[in-house]
Backbone as a ProteinNet text record, in pm:
[ID]
protein_1_A
[PRIMARY]
MLCPGSVFGMFFVLNVLLWIEDSSGAVPFSTLVALLALWFGISVPLTFVGAYFGFRKRALDFPVRTNQIPRQIPEQTIYTQPLPGIIMGGVLPFGCIFIQLFFILNSIWASQTYYMFGFLFLVFLILIQWTRLWCHEDTMKVETRLHSSLDVE
[TERTIARY]
-1803.3	-1852.4	-1814	-1664.7	-1614	-1672.1	-1701.4	-1769.1	-1906.9	-2007.4	-2139.3	-2118.9	-2015.8	-2019	-1979.7	-1866.9	-1817.8	-1905.3	-1998	-2098.5	-2202.3	-2253.6	-2353.5	-2291.1	-2169.9	-2107.2	-2121.5	-2073.2	-2072.8	-2222.4	-2304.5	-2439.7	-2498.4	-2477.5	-2525.3	-2448.2	-2348.7	-2268.3	-2341.4	-2365.8	-2433.1	-2570	-2638.4	-2768.3	-2776.6	-2682.7	-2671.6	-2661.2	-2572.3	-2560	-2700.1	-2779.9	-2900.4	-2996.6	-2982.9	-3081.4	-3046.1	-2903.5	-2874.7	-2936.6	-2942.4	-2972.6	-3133.4	-3190.2	-3348.4	-3388.8	-3315.9	-3345	-3463.6	-3548.1	-3659.5	-3596.5	-3464.5	-3397.9	-3342.3	-3353.6	-3283	-3375.5	-3313.9	-3377.6	-3415.9	-3549.4	-3611.4	-3518.5	-3536.8	-3441.1	-3495.5	-3623.3	-3686.3	-3629.3	-3611.5	-3522.4	-3389.9	-3331.4	-3186.1	-3177.7	-3280.7	-3266	-3317.1	-3414.8	-3447.8	-3329.3	-3249.8	-3126.5	-3017.2	-3013.5	-2919.6	-2969.3	-3100.3	-3153.1	-3129.8	-3140.9	-3122.6	-2979.3	-2899.7	-2762.9	-2697.3	-2770.2	-2712.6	-2793.8	-2907.9	-2998.4	-2970.5	-2931.3	-2918.8	-2759.1	-2706.9	-2579.7	-2464.9	-2473.6	-2358.5	-2368.1	-2494.1	-2500.7	-2461.4	-2496	-2462	-2328.2	-2268.1	-2110.5	-2026.5	-2092.1	-2013.7	-2057.6	-2179.6	-2218.8	-2122.2	-2115.5	-2041.9	-1897.3	-1827.8	-1693.1	-1687.1	-1781.5	-1770.3	-1770.4	-1868.4	-1863	-1743.7	-1694.1	-1587.7	-1470	-1436.1	-1333.2	-1346.3	-1472.9	-1479.5	-1461.7	-1485.9	-1462.5	-1313.2	-1294.1	-1147.4	-1090.7	-972.7	-892.2	-923.6	-928.9	-939.3	-850.6	-863.8	-760	-765.1	-688.9	-686.8	-663.7	-742.6	-733.4	-601.2	-544.3	-424.2	-309	-190.4	-65.2	-11.5	58.4	110.9	270.1	311.9	464.4	532.2	632.4	714.4	811.3	834	915.7	847.1	852.2	767.5	785.9	695.7	710.8	751.4	824.5	876.5	758.7	747.7	644.4	696.2	653.5	728.4	687.1	764.5	736	599.5	529.4	389	413.6	302.6	266.6	193.1	165.9	107.6	-54	-112.6	-245	-288.8	-183.1	-203.1	-198.7	-145.5	-138.6	-274.3	-290.2	-427	-474.8	-371.6	-415.9	-469.1	-383.6	-452.5	-596.7	-605.4	-750.9	-847.4	-817	-901.9	-950.2	-850	-872.6	-950	-923.9	-1002.3	-1135.7	-1175.2	-1286.9	-1389.2	-1312.4	-1392.8	-1426.2	-1322.4	-1352.1	-1467.8	-1523.5	-1647.8	-1763.2	-1796.1	-1899.2	-1895.4	-1780.5	-1754.8	-1785.8	-1730.6	-1759.6	-1899	-1956	-2110.7	-2188.8	-2163.2	-2250.1	-2195.6	-2054.7	-2021	-2057.9	-2055.3	-2103.1	-2277.5	-2342.1	-2478.9	-2515.3	-2429	-2429.9	-2387.6	-2289.1	-2239	-2360.8	-2428.7	-2530.6	-2645.6	-2682.5	-2797.8	-2757.9	-2634.5	-2592.1	-2571.9	-2520.7	-2509	-2630.9	-2745	-2877.1	-2944.8	-2906.6	-2964.6	-2869.7	-2752.2	-2697.4	-2719.4	-2749.2	-2773.9	-2945	-2997.3	-3156.1	-3227.6	-3189.7	-3254.2	-3334.3	-3410	-3481.3	-3393.3	-3383.9	-3324.9	-3445.7	-3446.4	-3554.9	-3524.3	-3397.5	-3365	-3363.7	-3478.6	-3472.2	-3507.1	-3575.9	-3574.9	-3446.3	-3352.7	-3223.7	-3140.4	-3165.9	-3092.8	-3116.6	-3264.3	-3303	-3233.3	-3231.1	-3164.2	-3028.8	-2945.1	-2804	-2792	-2891.4	-2883.7	-2896.9	-2984.9	-3005.9	-2867.4	-2825.8	-2712.8	-2592.5	-2587.7	-2490.2	-2507.4	-2618.6	-2668.5	-2617.4	-2651.4	-2627.2	-2452.9	-2384.5	-2260.4	-2185.4	-2239.7	-2158.9	-2194.3	-2313.8	-2343.9	-2252.1	-2258.7	-2152.3	-2006.4	-1966.1	-1828.5	-1800.1	-1889	-1862.5	-1844.7	-1924.1	-1935.9	-1828.9	-1793.1	-1713.3	-1565.3	-1545	-1412.2	-1354.3	-1443.1	-1369.8	-1314	-1401.8	-1353.1	-1219.4	-1210.3	-1101.2	-973.4	-1005.6	-877.3	-830.5	-934.5	-899.9	-826	-854.4	-799.7	-650	-622.9	-495.1	-416.9	-476	-391.5	-334.3	-449.8	-402.1	-310.9	-319.5	-219.6	-87.9	-80.1	60.7	93.2	41.9	88.1	95.6	17.5	30.6	-106.7	-129.6	-242.4	-228.8	-165	-146.9	-276
-135.7	-188.2	-339.9	-347.1	-477.7	-598.4	-601.5	-701.2	-736.8	-638.2	-676.7	-714.6	-671.5	-721.4	-847.7	-887.4	-1036.3	-1136.3	-1090.6	-1175.9	-1191.8	-1079.2	-1109.5	-1198.9	-1195.6	-1258.5	-1404.4	-1440.2	-1581.7	-1633.9	-1549.3	-1591.3	-1608.2	-1531.9	-1526.9	-1656.9	-1707.2	-1804.7	-1936	-1945	-2051.7	-2067.2	-1943.1	-1957.5	-2012.1	-1981.8	-2023.3	-2178.1	-2226	-2357.6	-2444.4	-2375.6	-2416	-2412	-2313.2	-2309.7	-2405.2	-2446	-2539.1	-2685.3	-2718.5	-2835	-2836.8	-2720.7	-2701.9	-2740.6	-2684.2	-2690.7	-2593.9	-2642.5	-2548.7	-2457.8	-2481.7	-2382.3	-2254.4	-2253.5	-2127	-2005.3	-1907.7	-1772	-1716.8	-1670.3	-1628.1	-1502	-1494.6	-1398.5	-1250	-1242.9	-1112.9	-1068.8	-1158.4	-1129.6	-1091.1	-1140.2	-1108.6	-966.4	-915.8	-793.2	-698.4	-732	-646.4	-615.7	-730.9	-712.7	-605.2	-628.3	-534	-402.3	-373.6	-249.6	-191.8	-261.5	-222.7	-162.2	-259	-237.4	-106.7	-110.9	14.1	129.1	115.5	226.5	299.1	208.3	272.2	268.5	142.4	123.9	209.4	200.8	264.3	401.4	468.2	597.4	669.2	598	632.9	613.1	522.9	526.4	622.7	669.7	802.7	912.6	934.3	1049.2	1068.3	943.1	944.3	967.5	946.7	959.6	1107.6	1156.5	1309.8	1392.3	1372.1	1448.7	1421.3	1306.4	1267.4	1350.8	1347.1	1412.6	1580.8	1617.4	1772.8	1834.8	1724.2	1753.2	1798.7	1890.8	1912.4	1812.2	1815.4	1708.7	1734	1636.5	1651.3	1729	1802.3	1888.2	1811.6	1739.6	1707.6	1806.6	1805.1	1917	1889.8	1782.8	1772.1	1756.8	1795.3	1739.2	1613.5	1538.2	1399.4	1428.5	1356.1	1354	1290.6	1376	1316.8	1204	1190	1100.2	963.2	873.1	732.2	691.6	636.2	577.2	426.7	405.5	271.6	180.2	70	-27.8	-149.9	-183.1	-270.1	-416.7	-505.2	-657.2	-700.2	-765.7	-817.5	-947.5	-948	-1065.8	-1155.9	-1270.9	-1375.3	-1352.2	-1291.1	-1266.2	-1131.9	-1046.4	-927.7	-960.3	-1069.1	-1092.2	-1154.8	-1133.8	-1151.9	-1314.7	-1394.9	-1530.2	-1593	-1570.6	-1641.5	-1599.3	-1450.5	-1389.9	-1459.2	-1467.6	-1532.3	-1666.2	-1755.9	-1889.1	-1887.2	-1799.7	-1804.8	-1774.4	-1685.6	-1621.3	-1710.9	-1811.9	-1904.2	-2048.4	-2066	-2215.7	-2248.8	-2185.2	-2223.4	-2218	-2102.3	-2119.9	-2233.3	-2259.2	-2361	-2495.7	-2520.5	-2651.1	-2658.8	-2568.4	-2589.4	-2609.9	-2557.8	-2611.5	-2723.2	-2745.7	-2875.9	-3002.2	-2985.2	-3103.1	-3136.1	-3039.6	-3058	-3119.8	-3046.3	-3089.3	-3264.9	-3275.4	-3391.9	-3508.2	-3477.5	-3558.1	-3567.7	-3439.9	-3439.5	-3525.7	-3512.3	-3575.4	-3734.8	-3767.7	-3902.2	-3973.6	-3913.1	-3974.1	-3989	-3886.5	-3897.1	-4014.6	-4015.9	-4108.5	-4270.1	-4275.3	-4391.3	-4446.3	-4358.2	-4375.3	-4394.5	-4289.4	-4279.8	-4146.8	-4142.8	-4008.8	-3904.9	-3806.6	-3692.9	-3636.8	-3653.6	-3633.7	-3507.8	-3452.4	-3365.3	-3227.1	-3193.1	-3046.3	-2938.8	-2990	-2875	-2845.4	-2945.1	-2924.8	-2840	-2879.5	-2798	-2670.6	-2629.2	-2492.9	-2425.3	-2483.4	-2429	-2381.8	-2500.7	-2463.8	-2355.5	-2355.7	-2241.2	-2094.3	-2105.9	-1959.3	-1938.2	-2042.2	-2004.4	-1979.6	-2006.6	-1982.8	-1847.3	-1805.5	-1658.3	-1561.5	-1603.4	-1512.9	-1516.5	-1603.9	-1625.3	-1548	-1573.5	-1488	-1326.8	-1295.3	-1161.4	-1097.2	-1178.6	-1110.7	-1123.4	-1234.7	-1238.1	-1126.8	-1103.5	-983.4	-865.7	-831.4	-695.5	-671.4	-781.4	-753.7	-773.9	-888.8	-914.5	-829.6	-767.8	-676.1	-557.5	-517.7	-403.2	-442.3	-563.2	-633.1	-620.7	-679.6	-675.5	-546	-450.6	-323.8	-246.8	-260.8	-211.5	-263.6	-405.8	-466.2	-403.4	-395.6	-354	-183.6	-110	26.2	41.9	-52.5	-49.1	-93.2	-180.2	-238.7	-133.4	-37.9	88.7	32	-61.4	-113.8	-75.6	45.7	107	161.7	103.3	148.5	122.6
-793.3	-915.2	-963.3	-899.9	-948.6	-875.7	-743.5	-671.1	-725.2	-729.2	-774.4	-921.4	-1003.9	-1161.8	-1144.8	-1062.3	-1075.8	-1028.9	-912	-860.9	-951.9	-1030.9	-1140.4	-1246.3	-1294.8	-1393	-1360.8	-1229.8	-1196.1	-1186.8	-1136.7	-1125.3	-1266.6	-1363.5	-1503.1	-1559	-1553.1	-1591.2	-1550.5	-1421.1	-1359.1	-1417.7	-1426.7	-1475.6	-1610.1	-1710.2	-1837.9	-1842.2	-1752.3	-1740.2	-1700.9	-1608.1	-1579.1	-1699.1	-1769.6	-1894.4	-1986.4	-2003.1	-2104.5	-2047.5	-1927.2	-1864.1	-1855.2	-1894.3	-1889.1	-1744	-1658.3	-1521.5	-1494.1	-1373.8	-1333	-1220.7	-1190.2	-1085.3	-1142.7	-1276.3	-1358.2	-1329.1	-1311	-1294	-1443.1	-1430.2	-1565.9	-1628.3	-1759.4	-1813.5	-1791.5	-1764.3	-1721.8	-1575.5	-1502.4	-1375	-1377.5	-1459.3	-1489.3	-1562.4	-1654.2	-1702	-1582.8	-1491.4	-1401	-1290.1	-1267.3	-1186.5	-1252.9	-1370.3	-1454.8	-1458.7	-1483	-1459.3	-1333.3	-1228.4	-1097.5	-1076.5	-1133.2	-1113.6	-1193.1	-1337.8	-1404.6	-1366.4	-1299.9	-1291.6	-1159.8	-1059.6	-919.1	-861.3	-871.3	-821.4	-896.7	-1025	-1089.9	-1090.1	-1113.4	-1092	-937.7	-856.7	-697	-675	-739.1	-733.4	-782.4	-893.1	-963.9	-883.9	-841.4	-752.7	-631.4	-557.1	-439.2	-466.2	-593.1	-618.2	-649.1	-724.3	-750.9	-628.7	-543.7	-414.8	-306	-328.9	-251.3	-294.2	-410.1	-472.4	-458.8	-462.9	-440.6	-303.4	-203.6	-53.4	-31.1	53.2	85	187.9	192.1	263.8	426.6	523.2	646.3	708.4	797.6	887.8	1023	1069	1192.8	1328.1	1435.9	1504.9	1619.1	1618.4	1684.4	1612.7	1669.3	1618.2	1680.3	1588.8	1646.2	1663.7	1755.3	1803.6	1690.6	1656.8	1532.8	1580.8	1711.7	1772.9	1776.6	1700.9	1737	1888.9	1931.4	2061.2	2056.4	2171.5	2201.2	2231.6	2152	2182.5	2274.7	2385	2452.5	2403.7	2455	2409	2455.5	2364.9	2378.2	2459.6	2552.5	2628.6	2557.8	2592.7	2505.3	2504.4	2613.3	2601.3	2526.1	2483.3	2406.9	2245.3	2224.6	2086.3	2029.7	1896.3	1847.6	1835.4	1809	1789.4	1910.1	2029.8	2149.5	2173.8	2166.1	2194.7	2085.9	1964.2	1882.5	1921	1957.5	1998.6	2111.9	2221	2355	2317	2229.2	2207.7	2128	2055.9	1969.2	2012.6	2129.3	2151.3	2214	2300	2382.1	2291.9	2198.4	2115.3	2003.1	1957.8	1868.5	1943.2	2060.2	2128.5	2158.1	2182.8	2216.4	2084.6	1975.3	1852.8	1822.7	1821.8	1773.7	1844	1963.5	2047	2016.4	1994.4	1951.2	1820.2	1737.7	1599.4	1578.9	1652.9	1655.5	1714.3	1835	1860.7	1750.7	1692.8	1593.6	1483.1	1435.6	1297.1	1326.7	1440.5	1471.4	1492.3	1545.4	1567.2	1400.2	1324.3	1203.2	1112	1123.5	1062.5	1108.3	1246.2	1296.3	1272.9	1204.3	1183	1329	1401.5	1546.6	1547.4	1650.4	1657	1758.5	1728.9	1797.7	1902.9	2021.6	2111.2	2208.9	2194.1	2302.9	2236.5	2181.3	2117.3	2208.5	2322.6	2436.9	2495.2	2519.1	2560	2442.5	2330.3	2211.9	2222.6	2239.4	2253.1	2349.4	2472.2	2598.8	2577.2	2518.9	2478	2388.3	2278.8	2189.1	2254.6	2348.4	2420.4	2520.8	2575.6	2641.4	2563.9	2428.4	2342.6	2283.7	2279.5	2227.1	2339.7	2449.2	2581	2584.1	2586.3	2592.2	2481.6	2380.3	2268.2	2278.6	2315.9	2353.1	2450.2	2548.7	2670.8	2633.7	2545.9	2518.5	2418	2312	2238.6	2303.3	2390.5	2444.4	2552.8	2619.7	2751.5	2711.8	2630.4	2611.3	2500.2	2409.8	2316.3	2389.1	2493.1	2564.7	2662.5	2696.4	2777.9	2688.9	2561.3	2474.4	2424.8	2393.7	2355	2477.2	2604.7	2717.3	2728.4	2714.9	2707.6	2599.4	2476.1	2374.6	2397.7	2445.5	2469	2591.1	2693.9	2811.1	2760.9	2666.3	2630	2517.8	2487.4	2386.5	2251	2218.7	2086.1	2007.9	1989.5	1932.3	1798.6	1698.3	1570.8	1497.4
[MASK]
+++++++++++++++++++++++++++++++++++++++++++++++++++++++++++++++++++++++++++++++++++++++++++++++++++++++++++++++++++++++++++++++++++++++++++++++++++++++++

């Protein structure tokens, strides 16, 4: 309830500023009332119903016992740490998008026509395929490396 309430509060304050300026971009008052009705009529009751059923449910009993002696975690190699994996995973998609946006914005600022939309679409398809493959395969690779290095907290 805190997040939707704060978002609605900021939205309402900005909308009041738009009303003061007589802007056509201001949201009508009836729409704000409808949003409040949806929030208080659906979101708030469901929050309390979920909390009620959550507190009534008994605690989970885990079917296995854990070892009381903590396992020694070996020293981490550079490729099993999170930061290098994040950098390696984001450099190629970022570079692909950055180069295309550089050429598009350069042609717009220089008052020239960008005529390579077919190439841009091809690069977009390659980017989508690469991201799909990267997210699928390398997530499994990183998880396998982390499990093999015994850092599975």
